[in-house]
Short mmCIF file of C-alpha atoms in Angstrom, two decimals:
data_model
loop_
_atom_site.label_atom_id
_atom_site.label_comp_id
_atom_site.label_asym_id
_atom_site.label_seq_id
_atom_site.Cartn_x
_atom_site.Cartn_y
_atom_site.Cartn_z
CA UNK A 1 -3.69 -10.26 2.51
CA UNK A 2 -3.22 -6.57 1.82
CA UNK A 3 -0.67 -4.84 4.07
CA UNK A 4 -3.37 -2.44 5.33
CA UNK A 5 -5.47 -5.40 6.56
CA UNK A 6 -2.46 -6.98 8.29
CA UNK A 7 -1.65 -3.68 10.01
CA UNK A 8 -5.27 -3.33 11.15
CA UNK A 9 -5.25 -6.84 12.65
CA UNK A 10 -1.94 -6.22 14.41
CA UNK A 11 -3.34 -2.98 15.84
CA UNK A 12 -6.30 -4.89 17.32
CA UNK A 13 -4.32 -7.90 18.54
CA UNK A 14 -0.58 -8.49 18.11
CA UNK A 15 -1.12 -12.20 18.87
CA UNK A 16 -3.29 -13.04 15.88
CA UNK A 17 -2.08 -15.80 13.58
CA UNK A 18 -3.70 -16.96 10.33
CA UNK A 19 -2.50 -20.55 10.80
CA UNK A 20 -4.47 -21.07 14.03
CA UNK A 21 -8.12 -22.06 14.05
CA UNK A 22 -10.24 -19.22 15.40
CA UNK A 23 -11.58 -21.30 18.30
CA UNK A 24 -8.04 -22.19 19.40
CA UNK A 25 -6.92 -18.57 19.17
CA UNK A 26 -9.93 -17.45 21.24
CA UNK A 27 -9.14 -20.02 23.95
CA UNK A 28 -5.53 -18.89 24.01
CA UNK A 29 -6.56 -15.25 24.51
CA UNK A 30 -9.03 -16.21 27.29
CA UNK A 31 -6.32 -18.24 29.03
CA UNK A 32 -3.80 -15.42 28.67
CA UNK A 33 -6.22 -12.93 30.24
CA UNK A 34 -6.93 -15.37 33.08
CA UNK A 35 -3.21 -15.79 33.84
CA UNK A 36 -2.51 -12.05 33.54
CA UNK A 37 -5.24 -11.44 36.12
CA UNK A 38 -3.41 -13.72 38.56
CA UNK A 39 -5.17 -17.00 37.79
CA UNK A 40 -3.40 -20.34 37.65
CA UNK A 41 -3.10 -22.59 34.62
CA UNK A 42 -5.64 -25.43 34.75
CA UNK A 43 -4.24 -28.89 35.45
CA UNK A 44 -7.08 -30.97 34.00
CA UNK A 45 -10.05 -30.72 31.68
CA UNK A 46 -13.13 -29.08 33.17
CA UNK A 47 -11.13 -27.21 35.81
CA UNK A 48 -11.34 -23.82 34.06
CA UNK A 49 -14.28 -23.01 31.81
CA UNK A 50 -14.58 -19.41 30.61
CA UNK A 51 -17.33 -18.21 28.26
CA UNK A 52 -18.20 -21.83 27.60
CA UNK A 53 -14.64 -22.76 26.59
CA UNK A 54 -12.68 -25.39 28.52
CA UNK A 55 -9.26 -23.77 28.70
CA UNK A 56 -7.45 -26.91 29.82
CA UNK A 57 -8.13 -28.83 26.61
#
């Protein structure tokens, strides 16, 4: 990956990681936003669904 592309991705989101599947990375970001807004971590599947993603799985 060219350094300019890496810098652009880091500017948009410092948490990006090429090794993660995109769906997993999206769920992680949704969960992070939920917790930063004062929400609790889900304890079981189906307890927290955001934008169609089950964030407990």
